[in-house]
Structure formats: structure tokens, C-alpha cells
PDB file of C-alpha atoms in Angstrom:
ATOM      1  CA  MET A   1       0.211  -0.180  -0.128  1.00 81.00           C
ATOM      2  CA  ILE A   2       1.230   3.255  -1.594  1.00 88.00           C
ATOM      3  CA  ILE A   3       1.106   6.311   0.926  1.00 94.00           C
ATOM      4  CA  THR A   4       1.023   9.626   0.259  1.00 93.00           C
ATOM      5  CA  LEU A   5       0.665  12.611   2.531  1.00 95.00           C
ATOM      6  CA  ASP A   6      -0.143  16.245   1.839  1.00 96.00           C
ATOM      7  CA  THR A   7       1.995  18.519   3.991  1.00 93.00           C
ATOM      8  CA  SER A   8       0.430  21.712   2.770  1.00 96.00           C
ATOM      9  CA  SER A   9      -3.186  20.355   3.981  1.00 97.00           C
ATOM     10  CA  THR A  10      -5.348  21.646   6.885  1.00 97.00           C
ATOM     11  CA  THR A  11      -5.850  18.445   7.695  1.00 97.00           C
ATOM     12  CA  PRO A  12      -3.015  17.005  10.510  1.00 98.00           C
ATOM     13  CA  ILE A  13      -0.593  14.600   9.141  1.00 98.00           C
ATOM     14  CA  TYR A  14      -1.798  11.396  11.957  1.00 98.00           C
ATOM     15  CA  VAL A  15      -5.266  11.893  11.011  1.00 98.00           C
ATOM     16  CA  GLN A  16      -4.116  11.910   7.011  1.00 98.00           C
ATOM     17  CA  LEU A  17      -2.387   8.256   7.495  1.00 98.00           C
ATOM     18  CA  ARG A  18      -5.478   7.113   9.839  1.00 98.00           C
ATOM     19  CA  ASN A  19      -7.682   7.684   6.569  1.00 97.00           C
ATOM     20  CA  GLN A  20      -5.452   6.248   4.309  1.00 97.00           C
ATOM     21  CA  ILE A  21      -4.923   3.209   6.426  1.00 97.00           C
ATOM     22  CA  VAL A  22      -8.290   2.247   7.406  1.00 96.00           C
ATOM     23  CA  MET A  23      -9.095   3.538   2.720  1.00 94.00           C
ATOM     24  CA  GLY A  24      -6.459   0.446   2.866  1.00 94.00           C
ATOM     25  CA  ILE A  25      -8.031  -2.227   5.001  1.00 94.00           C
ATOM     26  CA  GLY A  26     -11.667  -1.371   2.793  1.00 92.00           C
ATOM     27  CA  ARG A  27     -10.294  -1.819  -0.142  1.00 90.00           C
ATOM     28  CA  GLY A  28      -8.199  -5.134   0.362  1.00 90.00           C
ATOM     29  CA  ASP A  29      -4.916  -3.513   0.015  1.00 92.00           C
ATOM     30  CA  LEU A  30      -4.331  -4.547   3.638  1.00 93.00           C
ATOM     31  CA  MET A  31      -5.963  -7.904   4.688  1.00 92.00           C
ATOM     32  CA  LEU A  32      -7.531  -8.555   7.845  1.00 92.00           C
ATOM     33  CA  GLY A  33      -4.463 -10.308  10.376  1.00 93.00           C
ATOM     34  CA  GLU A  34      -2.066  -8.747   8.130  1.00 95.00           C
ATOM     35  CA  GLY A  35       0.739  -6.317   9.570  1.00 96.00           C
ATOM     36  CA  LEU A  36       1.819  -3.460   9.523  1.00 97.00           C
ATOM     37  CA  PRO A  37       4.641  -1.912   9.627  1.00 96.00           C
ATOM     38  CA  SER A  38       7.119  -0.605  12.882  1.00 96.00           C
ATOM     39  CA  VAL A  39       6.354   2.306  14.198  1.00 97.00           C
ATOM     40  CA  ARG A  40       9.550   3.046  13.677  1.00 97.00           C
ATOM     41  CA  GLN A  41       9.404   1.981  10.307  1.00 97.00           C
ATOM     42  CA  MET A  42       6.396   3.924   8.654  1.00 97.00           C
ATOM     43  CA  ALA A  43       7.850   7.117  10.040  1.00 97.00           C
ATOM     44  CA  LYS A  44      11.063   6.489   7.651  1.00 97.00           C
ATOM     45  CA  ASP A  45       9.318   5.339   4.842  1.00 96.00           C
ATOM     46  CA  ILE A  46       6.212   7.998   4.961  1.00 96.00           C
ATOM     47  CA  GLY A  47       9.027  11.001   6.310  1.00 96.00           C
ATOM     48  CA  VAL A  48       7.013  11.603   9.651  1.00 97.00           C
ATOM     49  CA  ASN A  49       8.396  11.486  13.271  1.00 97.00           C
ATOM     50  CA  THR A  50       7.924   8.512  15.072  1.00 98.00           C
ATOM     51  CA  MET A  51       5.163  10.579  17.680  1.00 98.00           C
ATOM     52  CA  THR A  52       3.099  10.701  14.425  1.00 98.00           C
ATOM     53  CA  VAL A  53       2.817   7.088  13.508  1.00 98.00           C
ATOM     54  CA  ASN A  54       2.554   5.790  17.226  1.00 97.00           C
ATOM     55  CA  LYS A  55      -0.401   8.560  17.220  1.00 98.00           C
ATOM     56  CA  THR A  56      -2.328   7.161  14.292  1.00 98.00           C
ATOM     57  CA  TYR A  57      -1.366   3.445  15.717  1.00 98.00           C
ATOM     58  CA  GLN A  58      -3.103   4.311  18.826  1.00 98.00           C
ATOM     59  CA  ILE A  59      -6.002   6.263  17.371  1.00 98.00           C
ATOM     60  CA  LEU A  60      -6.599   3.359  14.937  1.00 98.00           C
ATOM     61  CA  LYS A  61      -6.171   0.464  18.060  1.00 96.00           C
ATOM     62  CA  SER A  62      -9.284   2.793  19.525  1.00 94.00           C
ATOM     63  CA  GLU A  63     -11.507   2.459  17.012  1.00 94.00           C
ATOM     64  CA  GLY A  64     -10.989  -1.391  16.594  1.00 93.00           C
ATOM     65  CA  PHE A  65      -9.602  -1.007  13.092  1.00 96.00           C
ATOM     66  CA  ILE A  66      -6.309  -2.617  14.018  1.00 97.00           C
ATOM     67  CA  GLU A  67      -4.363  -4.301  17.110  1.00 97.00           C
ATOM     68  CA  ILE A  68      -1.364  -3.857  19.266  1.00 96.00           C
ATOM     69  CA  ASP A  69       0.608  -6.780  20.398  1.00 89.00           C
ATOM     70  CA  ARG A  70       4.135  -6.406  21.779  1.00 88.00           C
ATOM     71  CA  ARG A  71       5.699  -9.696  19.766  1.00 88.00           C
ATOM     72  CA  ARG A  72       3.992  -9.418  16.582  1.00 88.00           C
ATOM     73  CA  GLY A  73       3.271  -5.238  16.068  1.00 94.00           C
ATOM     74  CA  ALA A  74       0.324  -4.095  14.582  1.00 97.00           C
ATOM     75  CA  VAL A  75      -1.774  -5.743  12.182  1.00 97.00           C
ATOM     76  CA  VAL A  76      -5.248  -5.080  10.944  1.00 96.00           C
ATOM     77  CA  ALA A  77      -7.597  -6.633  13.369  1.00 95.00           C
ATOM     78  CA  THR A  78      -9.541  -9.623  12.449  1.00 91.00           C
ATOM     79  CA  ASN A  79     -12.651  -8.841  14.412  1.00 87.00           C
ATOM     80  CA  GLN A  80     -14.582  -5.357  12.340  1.00 84.00           C
ATOM     81  CA  TYR A  81     -17.519  -4.738  13.332  1.00 85.00           C
ATOM     82  CA  ALA A  82     -19.859  -1.606  14.119  1.00 87.00           C
ATOM     83  CA  ASP A  83     -20.240  -1.371  17.672  1.00 88.00           C
ATOM     84  CA  ILE A  84     -23.299   1.039  19.048  1.00 92.00           C
ATOM     85  CA  ASP A  85     -20.455   3.847  19.399  1.00 91.00           C
ATOM     86  CA  PHE A  86     -19.395   3.731  15.569  1.00 90.00           C
ATOM     87  CA  LYS A  87     -22.653   3.546  14.140  1.00 94.00           C
ATOM     88  CA  ASP A  88     -23.715   6.837  16.194  1.00 95.00           C
ATOM     89  CA  LYS A  89     -20.119   8.558  15.517  1.00 93.00           C
ATOM     90  CA  LEU A  90     -21.543   7.470  11.322  1.00 94.00           C
ATOM     91  CA  GLU A  91     -24.682   8.578  12.275  1.00 96.00           C
ATOM     92  CA  ASP A  92     -23.417  11.916  13.216  1.00 97.00           C
ATOM     93  CA  GLU A  93     -21.206  12.228  10.028  1.00 96.00           C
ATOM     94  CA  LEU A  94     -23.743  11.429   7.458  1.00 96.00           C
ATOM     95  CA  GLU A  95     -25.797  14.140   9.405  1.00 97.00           C
ATOM     96  CA  LEU A  96     -23.685  16.545   8.506  1.00 97.00           C
ATOM     97  CA  LEU A  97     -23.033  15.169   4.981  1.00 96.00           C
ATOM     98  CA  SER A  98     -26.819  15.285   4.519  1.00 96.00           C
ATOM     99  CA  ALA A  99     -26.862  18.979   5.609  1.00 97.00           C
ATOM    100  CA  GLU A 100     -23.929  20.081   3.585  1.00 97.00           C
ATOM    101  CA  ALA A 101     -25.662  18.589   0.587  1.00 97.00           C
ATOM    102  CA  SER A 102     -28.694  20.433   0.730  1.00 97.00           C
ATOM    103  CA  VAL A 103     -27.170  22.973   1.398  1.00 98.00           C
ATOM    104  CA  LYS A 104     -25.360  23.112  -1.384  1.00 97.00           C
ATOM    105  CA  GLY A 105     -28.315  21.937  -3.949  1.00 97.00           C
ATOM    106  CA  LEU A 106     -27.798  18.490  -4.198  1.00 96.00           C
ATOM    107  CA  SER A 107     -30.813  16.440  -4.394  1.00 96.00           C
ATOM    108  CA  LYS A 108     -31.351  13.418  -2.235  1.00 96.00           C
ATOM    109  CA  GLU A 109     -31.407  10.657  -5.483  1.00 96.00           C
ATOM    110  CA  GLU A 110     -27.575  12.728  -6.031  1.00 97.00           C
ATOM    111  CA  PHE A 111     -26.551  12.347  -2.479  1.00 96.00           C
ATOM    112  CA  MET A 112     -27.656   8.543  -2.371  1.00 96.00           C
ATOM    113  CA  LYS A 113     -25.498   7.850  -5.867  1.00 96.00           C
ATOM    114  CA  MET A 114     -22.156   9.163  -4.052  1.00 95.00           C
ATOM    115  CA  CYS A 115     -22.963   7.558  -1.174  1.00 93.00           C
ATOM    116  CA  GLU A 116     -23.563   4.417  -3.246  1.00 93.00           C
ATOM    117  CA  ASP A 117     -20.506   4.760  -5.600  1.00 92.00           C
ATOM    118  CA  ALA A 118     -18.367   5.467  -2.898  1.00 91.00           C
ATOM    119  CA  PHE A 119     -19.477   2.273  -0.525  1.00 90.00           C
ATOM    120  CA  SER A 120     -19.467   0.020  -3.955  1.00 90.00           C
ATOM    121  CA  ASN A 121     -15.572   0.501  -3.954  1.00 85.00           C
ATOM    122  CA  PHE A 122     -14.616  -1.171  -0.671  1.00 86.00           C
ATOM    123  CA  LYS A 123     -14.254  -4.969  -1.571  1.00 72.00           C
ATOM    124  CA  LEU A 124     -15.195  -6.232   2.812  1.00 59.00           C
ATOM    125  CA  ALA A 125     -18.418  -4.560   2.390  1.00 49.00           C
ATOM    126  CA  SER A 126     -19.016  -6.223  -0.755  1.00 44.00           C
ATOM    127  CA  ALA A 127     -17.586  -9.483   0.253  1.00 49.00           C
ATOM    128  CA  GLU A 128     -20.200  -9.389   3.753  1.00 49.00           C
ATOM    129  CA  GLY A 129     -22.920  -8.738   0.704  1.00 45.00           C
ATOM    130  CA  VAL A 130     -23.169  -5.271   3.070  1.00 43.00           C
TER     131      VAL A 130
END
């Protein structure tokens, strides 16, 4: 998986890295159970501070996307599921996106089509028949 960061973006590097790893898992670039580079190796590979990668890994762990084990390091979690906290967070984010789309003049049909197209790009969801 190739990670590209935009250092001129207003989005913090650790958020960009988190988002790219989640996208990689969703697309199937990173498989369930697959190991991630060590914090040091990832920092070296993408040219950032180890604290940035460590922060990203801790966030991914708290969100349930990865597991961290002292012996195996960071691996993509094999038991991905949508708990109540995730569903609440997703509902809040979708509500905001829906409001923004509505204010900008998108129809419900356009918005739903965009959601369907985006969702269909991810292998895990389509493999589960969701």
C-alpha cells in the first residue's frame, strides 16, 4: 500500500495517515490479520516523526481497526464490526454530510448515488453482501 501525505493540507498528518490506512483496509489493500510496518519503519518510509505514527496507530487501535501486540506488532484487526459507538459516530457524520449536500443543492438521489458509488469501492462491505 502506498501512503501519500499532503504536507500543505490543513488536515493533520496523523489524520491523513489514519484515513489512508482505513481506506486501504476497506479496499482490500491491507487484509484482515496483515501486519503493518513498525512505528519506526512507517515513520522512515513516509518521512514523518515516530510520534506521529504512534499517535495514528493508537487511534486506529482505539477505533478497532488494528490490534497491537508486543510480539507481533500492529496488525489489521480480524474482528471488524460496527458497535454502537461507531454507529452513533457514523450517524452524526452522515447527518452533517447530508446537511452540507442539501445546502449546496444536491438532491437526495444525487447524494444517495454518491454514497452507493463510494461504498461499492470497498471489498469488505461487498464481500459481506452489505
